[in-house]
Short mmCIF file of C-alpha atoms in Angstrom, two decimals:
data_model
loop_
_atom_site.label_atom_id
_atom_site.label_comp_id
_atom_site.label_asym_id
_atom_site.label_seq_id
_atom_site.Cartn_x
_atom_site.Cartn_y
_atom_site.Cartn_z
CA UNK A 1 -8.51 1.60 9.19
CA UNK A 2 -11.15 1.32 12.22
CA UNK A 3 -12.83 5.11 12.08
CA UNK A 4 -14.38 5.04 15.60
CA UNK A 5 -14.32 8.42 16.90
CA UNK A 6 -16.83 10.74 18.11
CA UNK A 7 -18.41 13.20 15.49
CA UNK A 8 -19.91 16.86 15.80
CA UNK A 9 -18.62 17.84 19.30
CA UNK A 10 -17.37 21.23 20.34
CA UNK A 11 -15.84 22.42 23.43
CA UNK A 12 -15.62 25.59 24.84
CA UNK A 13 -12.97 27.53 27.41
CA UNK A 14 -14.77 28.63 30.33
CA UNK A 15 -12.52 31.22 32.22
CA UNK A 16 -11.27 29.19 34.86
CA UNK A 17 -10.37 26.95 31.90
CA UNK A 18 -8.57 29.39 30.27
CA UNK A 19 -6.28 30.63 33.34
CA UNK A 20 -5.43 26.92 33.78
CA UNK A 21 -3.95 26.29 30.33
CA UNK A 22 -1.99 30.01 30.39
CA UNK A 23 -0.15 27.91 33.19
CA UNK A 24 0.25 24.60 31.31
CA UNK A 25 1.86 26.08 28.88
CA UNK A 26 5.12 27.01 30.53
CA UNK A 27 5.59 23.23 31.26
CA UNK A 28 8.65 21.56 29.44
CA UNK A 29 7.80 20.26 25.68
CA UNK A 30 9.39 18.29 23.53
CA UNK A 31 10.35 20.85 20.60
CA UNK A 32 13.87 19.49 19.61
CA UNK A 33 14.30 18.59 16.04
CA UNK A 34 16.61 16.32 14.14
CA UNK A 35 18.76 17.30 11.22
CA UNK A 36 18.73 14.68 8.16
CA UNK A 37 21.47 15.31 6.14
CA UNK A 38 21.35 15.77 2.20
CA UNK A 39 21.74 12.41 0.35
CA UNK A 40 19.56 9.82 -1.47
CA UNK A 41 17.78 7.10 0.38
CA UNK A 42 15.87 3.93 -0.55
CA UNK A 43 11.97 4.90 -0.78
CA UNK A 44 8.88 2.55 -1.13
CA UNK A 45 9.40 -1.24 -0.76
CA UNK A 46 10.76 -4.07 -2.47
CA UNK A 47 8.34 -7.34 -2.22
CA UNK A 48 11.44 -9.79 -2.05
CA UNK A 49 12.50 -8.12 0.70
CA UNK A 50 9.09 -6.76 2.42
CA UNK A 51 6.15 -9.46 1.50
CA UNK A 52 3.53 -6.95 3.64
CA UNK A 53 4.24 -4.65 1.10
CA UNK A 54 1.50 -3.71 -1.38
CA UNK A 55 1.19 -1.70 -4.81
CA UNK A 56 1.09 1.81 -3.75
CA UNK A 57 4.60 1.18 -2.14
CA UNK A 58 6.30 0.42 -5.66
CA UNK A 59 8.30 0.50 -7.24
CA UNK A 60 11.11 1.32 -4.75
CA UNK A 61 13.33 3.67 -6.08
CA UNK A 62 16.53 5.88 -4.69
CA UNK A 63 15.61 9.33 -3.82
CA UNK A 64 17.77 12.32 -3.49
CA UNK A 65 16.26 15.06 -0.76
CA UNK A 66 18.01 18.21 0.06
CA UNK A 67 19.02 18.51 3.51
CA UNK A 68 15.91 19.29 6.66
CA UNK A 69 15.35 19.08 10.25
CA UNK A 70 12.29 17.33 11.36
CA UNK A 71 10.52 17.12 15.10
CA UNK A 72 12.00 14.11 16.95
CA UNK A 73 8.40 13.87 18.82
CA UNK A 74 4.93 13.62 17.93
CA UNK A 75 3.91 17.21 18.26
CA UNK A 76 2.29 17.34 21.94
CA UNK A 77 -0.90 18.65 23.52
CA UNK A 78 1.14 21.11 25.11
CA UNK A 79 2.87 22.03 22.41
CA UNK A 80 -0.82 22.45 20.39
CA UNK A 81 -2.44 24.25 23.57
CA UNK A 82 0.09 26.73 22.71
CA UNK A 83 -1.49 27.46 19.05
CA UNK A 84 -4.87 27.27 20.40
CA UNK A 85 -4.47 30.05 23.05
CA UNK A 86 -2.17 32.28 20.98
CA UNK A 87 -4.69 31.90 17.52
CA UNK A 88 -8.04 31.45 20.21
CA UNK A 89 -9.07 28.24 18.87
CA UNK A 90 -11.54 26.11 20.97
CA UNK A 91 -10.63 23.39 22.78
CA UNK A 92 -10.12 19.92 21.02
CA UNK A 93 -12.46 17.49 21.47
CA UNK A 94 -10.88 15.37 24.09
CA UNK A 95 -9.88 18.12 26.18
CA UNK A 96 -13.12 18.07 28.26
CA UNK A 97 -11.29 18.46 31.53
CA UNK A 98 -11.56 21.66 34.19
CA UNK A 99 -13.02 23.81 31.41
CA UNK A 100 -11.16 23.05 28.31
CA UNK A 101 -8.54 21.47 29.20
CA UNK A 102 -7.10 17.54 28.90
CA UNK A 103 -5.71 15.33 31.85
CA UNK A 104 -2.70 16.02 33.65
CA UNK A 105 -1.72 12.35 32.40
CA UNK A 106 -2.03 13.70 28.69
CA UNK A 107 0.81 16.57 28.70
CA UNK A 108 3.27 14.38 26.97
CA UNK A 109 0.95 12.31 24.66
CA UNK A 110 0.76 13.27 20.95
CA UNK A 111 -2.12 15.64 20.18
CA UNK A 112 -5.12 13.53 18.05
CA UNK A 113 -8.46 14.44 16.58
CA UNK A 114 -6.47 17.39 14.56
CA UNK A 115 -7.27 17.95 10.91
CA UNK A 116 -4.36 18.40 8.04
CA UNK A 117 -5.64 22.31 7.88
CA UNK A 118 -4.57 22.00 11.99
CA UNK A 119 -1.49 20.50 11.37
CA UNK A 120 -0.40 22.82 8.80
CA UNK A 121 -1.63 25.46 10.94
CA UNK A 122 0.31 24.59 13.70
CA UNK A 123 3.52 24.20 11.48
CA UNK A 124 3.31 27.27 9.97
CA UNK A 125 2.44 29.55 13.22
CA UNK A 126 5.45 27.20 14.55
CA UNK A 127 7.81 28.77 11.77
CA UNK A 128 7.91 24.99 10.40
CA UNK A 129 5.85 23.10 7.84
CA UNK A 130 4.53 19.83 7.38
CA UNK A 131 7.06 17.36 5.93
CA UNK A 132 7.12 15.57 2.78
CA UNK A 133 5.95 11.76 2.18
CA UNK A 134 9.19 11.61 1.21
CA UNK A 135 11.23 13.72 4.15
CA UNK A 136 8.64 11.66 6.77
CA UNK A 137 10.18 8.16 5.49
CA UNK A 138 14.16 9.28 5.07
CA UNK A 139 13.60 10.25 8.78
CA UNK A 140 12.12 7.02 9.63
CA UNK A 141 14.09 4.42 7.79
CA UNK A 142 17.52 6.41 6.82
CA UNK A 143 19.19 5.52 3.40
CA UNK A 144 19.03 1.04 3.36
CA UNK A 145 15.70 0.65 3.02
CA UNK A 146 14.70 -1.05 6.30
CA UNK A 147 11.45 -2.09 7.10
CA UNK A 148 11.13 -0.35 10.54
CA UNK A 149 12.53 2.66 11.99
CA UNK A 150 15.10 0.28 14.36
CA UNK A 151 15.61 -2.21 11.13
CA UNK A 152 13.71 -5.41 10.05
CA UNK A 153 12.77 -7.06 12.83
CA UNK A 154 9.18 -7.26 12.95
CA UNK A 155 7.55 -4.77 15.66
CA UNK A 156 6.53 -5.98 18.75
CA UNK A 157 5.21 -4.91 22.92
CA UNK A 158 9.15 -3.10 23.40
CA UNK A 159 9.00 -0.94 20.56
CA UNK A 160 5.56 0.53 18.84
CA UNK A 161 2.38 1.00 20.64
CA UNK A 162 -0.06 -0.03 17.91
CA UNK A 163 -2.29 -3.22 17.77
CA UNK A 164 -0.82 -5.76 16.58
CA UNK A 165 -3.08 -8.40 15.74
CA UNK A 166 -6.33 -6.04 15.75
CA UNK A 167 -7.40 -4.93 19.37
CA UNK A 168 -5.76 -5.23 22.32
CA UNK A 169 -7.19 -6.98 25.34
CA UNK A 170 -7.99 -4.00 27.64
CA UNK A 171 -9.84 -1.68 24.36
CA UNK A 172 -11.75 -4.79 22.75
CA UNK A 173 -13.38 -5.24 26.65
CA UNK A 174 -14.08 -1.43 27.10
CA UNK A 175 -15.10 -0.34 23.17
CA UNK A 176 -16.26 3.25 25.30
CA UNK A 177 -12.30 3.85 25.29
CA UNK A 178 -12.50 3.71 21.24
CA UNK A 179 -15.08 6.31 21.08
CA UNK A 180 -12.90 9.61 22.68
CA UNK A 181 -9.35 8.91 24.45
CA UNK A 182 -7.35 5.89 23.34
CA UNK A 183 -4.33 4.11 25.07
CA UNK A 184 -1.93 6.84 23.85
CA UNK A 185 1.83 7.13 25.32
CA UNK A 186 4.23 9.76 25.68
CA UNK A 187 6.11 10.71 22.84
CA UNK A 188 9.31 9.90 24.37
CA UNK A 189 8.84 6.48 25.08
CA UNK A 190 10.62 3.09 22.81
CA UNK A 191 13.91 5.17 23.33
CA UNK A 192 15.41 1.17 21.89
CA UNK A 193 13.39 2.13 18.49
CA UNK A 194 14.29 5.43 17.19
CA UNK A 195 14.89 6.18 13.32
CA UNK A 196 18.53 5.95 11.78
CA UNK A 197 18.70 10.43 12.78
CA UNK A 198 16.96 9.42 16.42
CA UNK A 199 13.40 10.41 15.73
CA UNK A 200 10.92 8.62 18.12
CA UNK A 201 7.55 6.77 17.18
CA UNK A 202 7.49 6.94 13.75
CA UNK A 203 5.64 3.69 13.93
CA UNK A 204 2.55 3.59 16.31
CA UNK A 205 1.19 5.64 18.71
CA UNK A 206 -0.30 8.56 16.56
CA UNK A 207 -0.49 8.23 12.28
CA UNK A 208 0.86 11.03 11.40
CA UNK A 209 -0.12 13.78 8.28
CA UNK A 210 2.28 14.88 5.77
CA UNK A 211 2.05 17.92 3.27
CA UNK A 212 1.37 15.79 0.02
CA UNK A 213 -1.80 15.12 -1.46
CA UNK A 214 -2.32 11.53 -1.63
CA UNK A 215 -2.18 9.34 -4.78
CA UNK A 216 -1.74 5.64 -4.59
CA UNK A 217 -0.38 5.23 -7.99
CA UNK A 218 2.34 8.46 -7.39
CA UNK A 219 5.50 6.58 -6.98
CA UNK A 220 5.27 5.63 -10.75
CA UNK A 221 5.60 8.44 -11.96
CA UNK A 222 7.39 10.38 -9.20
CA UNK A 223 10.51 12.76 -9.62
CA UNK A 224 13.79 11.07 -7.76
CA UNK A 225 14.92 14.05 -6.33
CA UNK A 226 12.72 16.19 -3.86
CA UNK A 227 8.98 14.79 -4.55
CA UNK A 228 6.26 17.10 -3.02
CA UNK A 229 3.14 14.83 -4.55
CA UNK A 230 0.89 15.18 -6.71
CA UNK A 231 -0.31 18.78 -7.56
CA UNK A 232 -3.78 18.01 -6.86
CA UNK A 233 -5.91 15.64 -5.23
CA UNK A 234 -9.05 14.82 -2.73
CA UNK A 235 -6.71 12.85 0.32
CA UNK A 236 -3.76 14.35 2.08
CA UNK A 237 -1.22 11.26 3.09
CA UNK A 238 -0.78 10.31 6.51
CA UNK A 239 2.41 8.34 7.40
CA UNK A 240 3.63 5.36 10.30
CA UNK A 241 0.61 3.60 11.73
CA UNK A 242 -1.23 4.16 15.31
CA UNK A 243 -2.32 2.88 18.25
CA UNK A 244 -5.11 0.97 16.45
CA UNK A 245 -3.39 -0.31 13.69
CA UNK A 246 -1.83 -4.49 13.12
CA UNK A 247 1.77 -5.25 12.34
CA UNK A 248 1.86 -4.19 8.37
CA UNK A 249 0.37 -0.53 9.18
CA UNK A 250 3.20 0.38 11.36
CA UNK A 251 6.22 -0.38 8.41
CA UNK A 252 7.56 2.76 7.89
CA UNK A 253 6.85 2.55 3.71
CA UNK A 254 3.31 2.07 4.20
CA UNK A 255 1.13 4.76 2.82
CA UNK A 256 -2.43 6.10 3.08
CA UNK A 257 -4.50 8.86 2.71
CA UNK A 258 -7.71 10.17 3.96
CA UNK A 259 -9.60 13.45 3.34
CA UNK A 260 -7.64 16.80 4.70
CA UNK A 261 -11.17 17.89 7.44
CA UNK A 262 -10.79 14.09 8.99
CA UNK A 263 -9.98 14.57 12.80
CA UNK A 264 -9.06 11.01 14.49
CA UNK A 265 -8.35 9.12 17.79
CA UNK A 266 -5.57 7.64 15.98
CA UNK A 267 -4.04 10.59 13.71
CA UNK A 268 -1.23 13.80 14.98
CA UNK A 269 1.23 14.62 13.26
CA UNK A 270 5.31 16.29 13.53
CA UNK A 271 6.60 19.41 11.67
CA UNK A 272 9.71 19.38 9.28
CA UNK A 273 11.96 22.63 8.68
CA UNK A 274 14.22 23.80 5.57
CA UNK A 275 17.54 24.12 7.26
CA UNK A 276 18.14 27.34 5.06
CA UNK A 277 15.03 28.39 7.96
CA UNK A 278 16.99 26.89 10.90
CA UNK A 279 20.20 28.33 9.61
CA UNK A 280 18.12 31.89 9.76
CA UNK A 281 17.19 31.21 12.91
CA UNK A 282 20.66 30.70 14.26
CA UNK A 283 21.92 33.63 13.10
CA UNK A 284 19.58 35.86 14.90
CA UNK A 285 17.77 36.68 11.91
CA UNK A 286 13.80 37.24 13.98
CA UNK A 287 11.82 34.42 12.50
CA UNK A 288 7.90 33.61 14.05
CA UNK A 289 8.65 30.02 15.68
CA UNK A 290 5.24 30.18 17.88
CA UNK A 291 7.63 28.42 20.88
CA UNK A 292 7.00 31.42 23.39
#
């Protein structure tokens, strides 16, 4: 992957900053999850059948996972400004904007330049957690082992936002975009692509972390029923491609990892839920969900 990005930069709140985003925060966000039901499904890839796919990807095996509810959208900046005010965190990077805060245009894009500490943060204080590699690619392919969230049909300009064949156009003029805010879309967008349980994007737009640590060679020797990842490691595994990446990045059996402190332009994430927690929940049994 292309790591352009800015390094070292901190923002600050000023007050006036501050009073803004205790009003952004009551605006609509996208917090509705999707339930995948209980059941094996067909993980990794099969190179008859997929020929981008590449050896971390085998062998493709069936996988049984309990039952879970995972975020139909890319976790949003509004959604995120709502951890960073409640736990006082700074500013992100990109929100440089009327003393902290991002463009009026960015309330329904995915949140970027977040670490996997952030993301796990956020999931937790969200009474979620980050999901599996395995829960992240049931919810993006269902049980036949498609190669995209909408099937096999190769992605194109009505259903990912990603690069395609490297750059597009507009970002290989202006390389300045590259460097801080990217051509990000709303979550909600590609309504004609959604997984098999109607999750949105998970090809393109954002890359997205999950809670495993990352080994390439893992599926060898994986358990078929409920894999959490390795017990140790150096990389945390990000999942679906982003705005940045060509065709074979944005297959939803592609893997990668990177270490947990990297904060990208190209990298968010979406939270996953035991639905023995979302049963709790439903039967008024108090539960922190961070959604205030």
């Amino acid at each position: 992957m292309l790591a352009l990005d800015v390094a070292d930069v901190t923002r600050t709140w000023t007050p006036e900053g501050k009073a803004l985003a205790a009003e952004r925060i009551k605006l609509p966000a996208h917090d509705e999850m999707m339930r995948v039901p209980a059941g094996p499904f067909l993980m990794g890839s099969n190179k008859r059948v997929d020929k981008n796919a590449y050896q971390p990807e085998f062998p493709q095996r069936q996988v049984h996972l309990d039952a879970y509810d995972i975020d139909k959208f890319e976790v949003t900046t509004v959604q995120f400004l709502k951890f960073v005010l409640a736990e006082n965190r700074d500013p992100l990077i990109d929100w440089q904007y009327d003393g902290g805060n991002f463009q009026e245009t960015m309330v329904n894009h995915p949140v970027m330049h977040v670490t996997w500490f952030d993301a796990e943060a956020y999931c937790k204080w969200a009474g979620k957690r980050l999901p599996t590699e395995a829960e992240w690619e049931k919810a993006a392919r269902g049980e036949d082992g498609r190669i995209y969230p909408w099937g096999n049909e190769m992605a194109g300009l009505s259903r990912a936002n990603f690069g395609r064949t490297g750059l597009s156009g507009p970002v290989r003029d202006r390389p300045e975009r590259l460097i801080l805010y990217p051509p990000i879309i709303s979550v909600d967008k590609y309504d004609n692509a959604v997984s098999p349980y109607g999750a949105f994007q998970m090809g393109g737009n954002v890359a997205e972390w999950v809670a495993d640590w990352y080994d390439k060679d893992y599926y060898k020797t994986a358990p078929d029923r409920n894999p959490k990842g390795p017990d140790t490691g150096t990389q945390r595994g990000f999942r679906g491609g982003g705005w940045i990446d060509s065709t074979p990045s944005v297959r939803v059996s592609q893997r990668n990892g990177t270490e947990p402190k990297t904060a990208m332009n190209w990298l968010g994430f979406r939270c996953a839920r035991d639905v023995k927690d979302a049963n709790q929940m439903s039967e008024g049994k108090p539960q922190q969900t961070g959604l205030r």
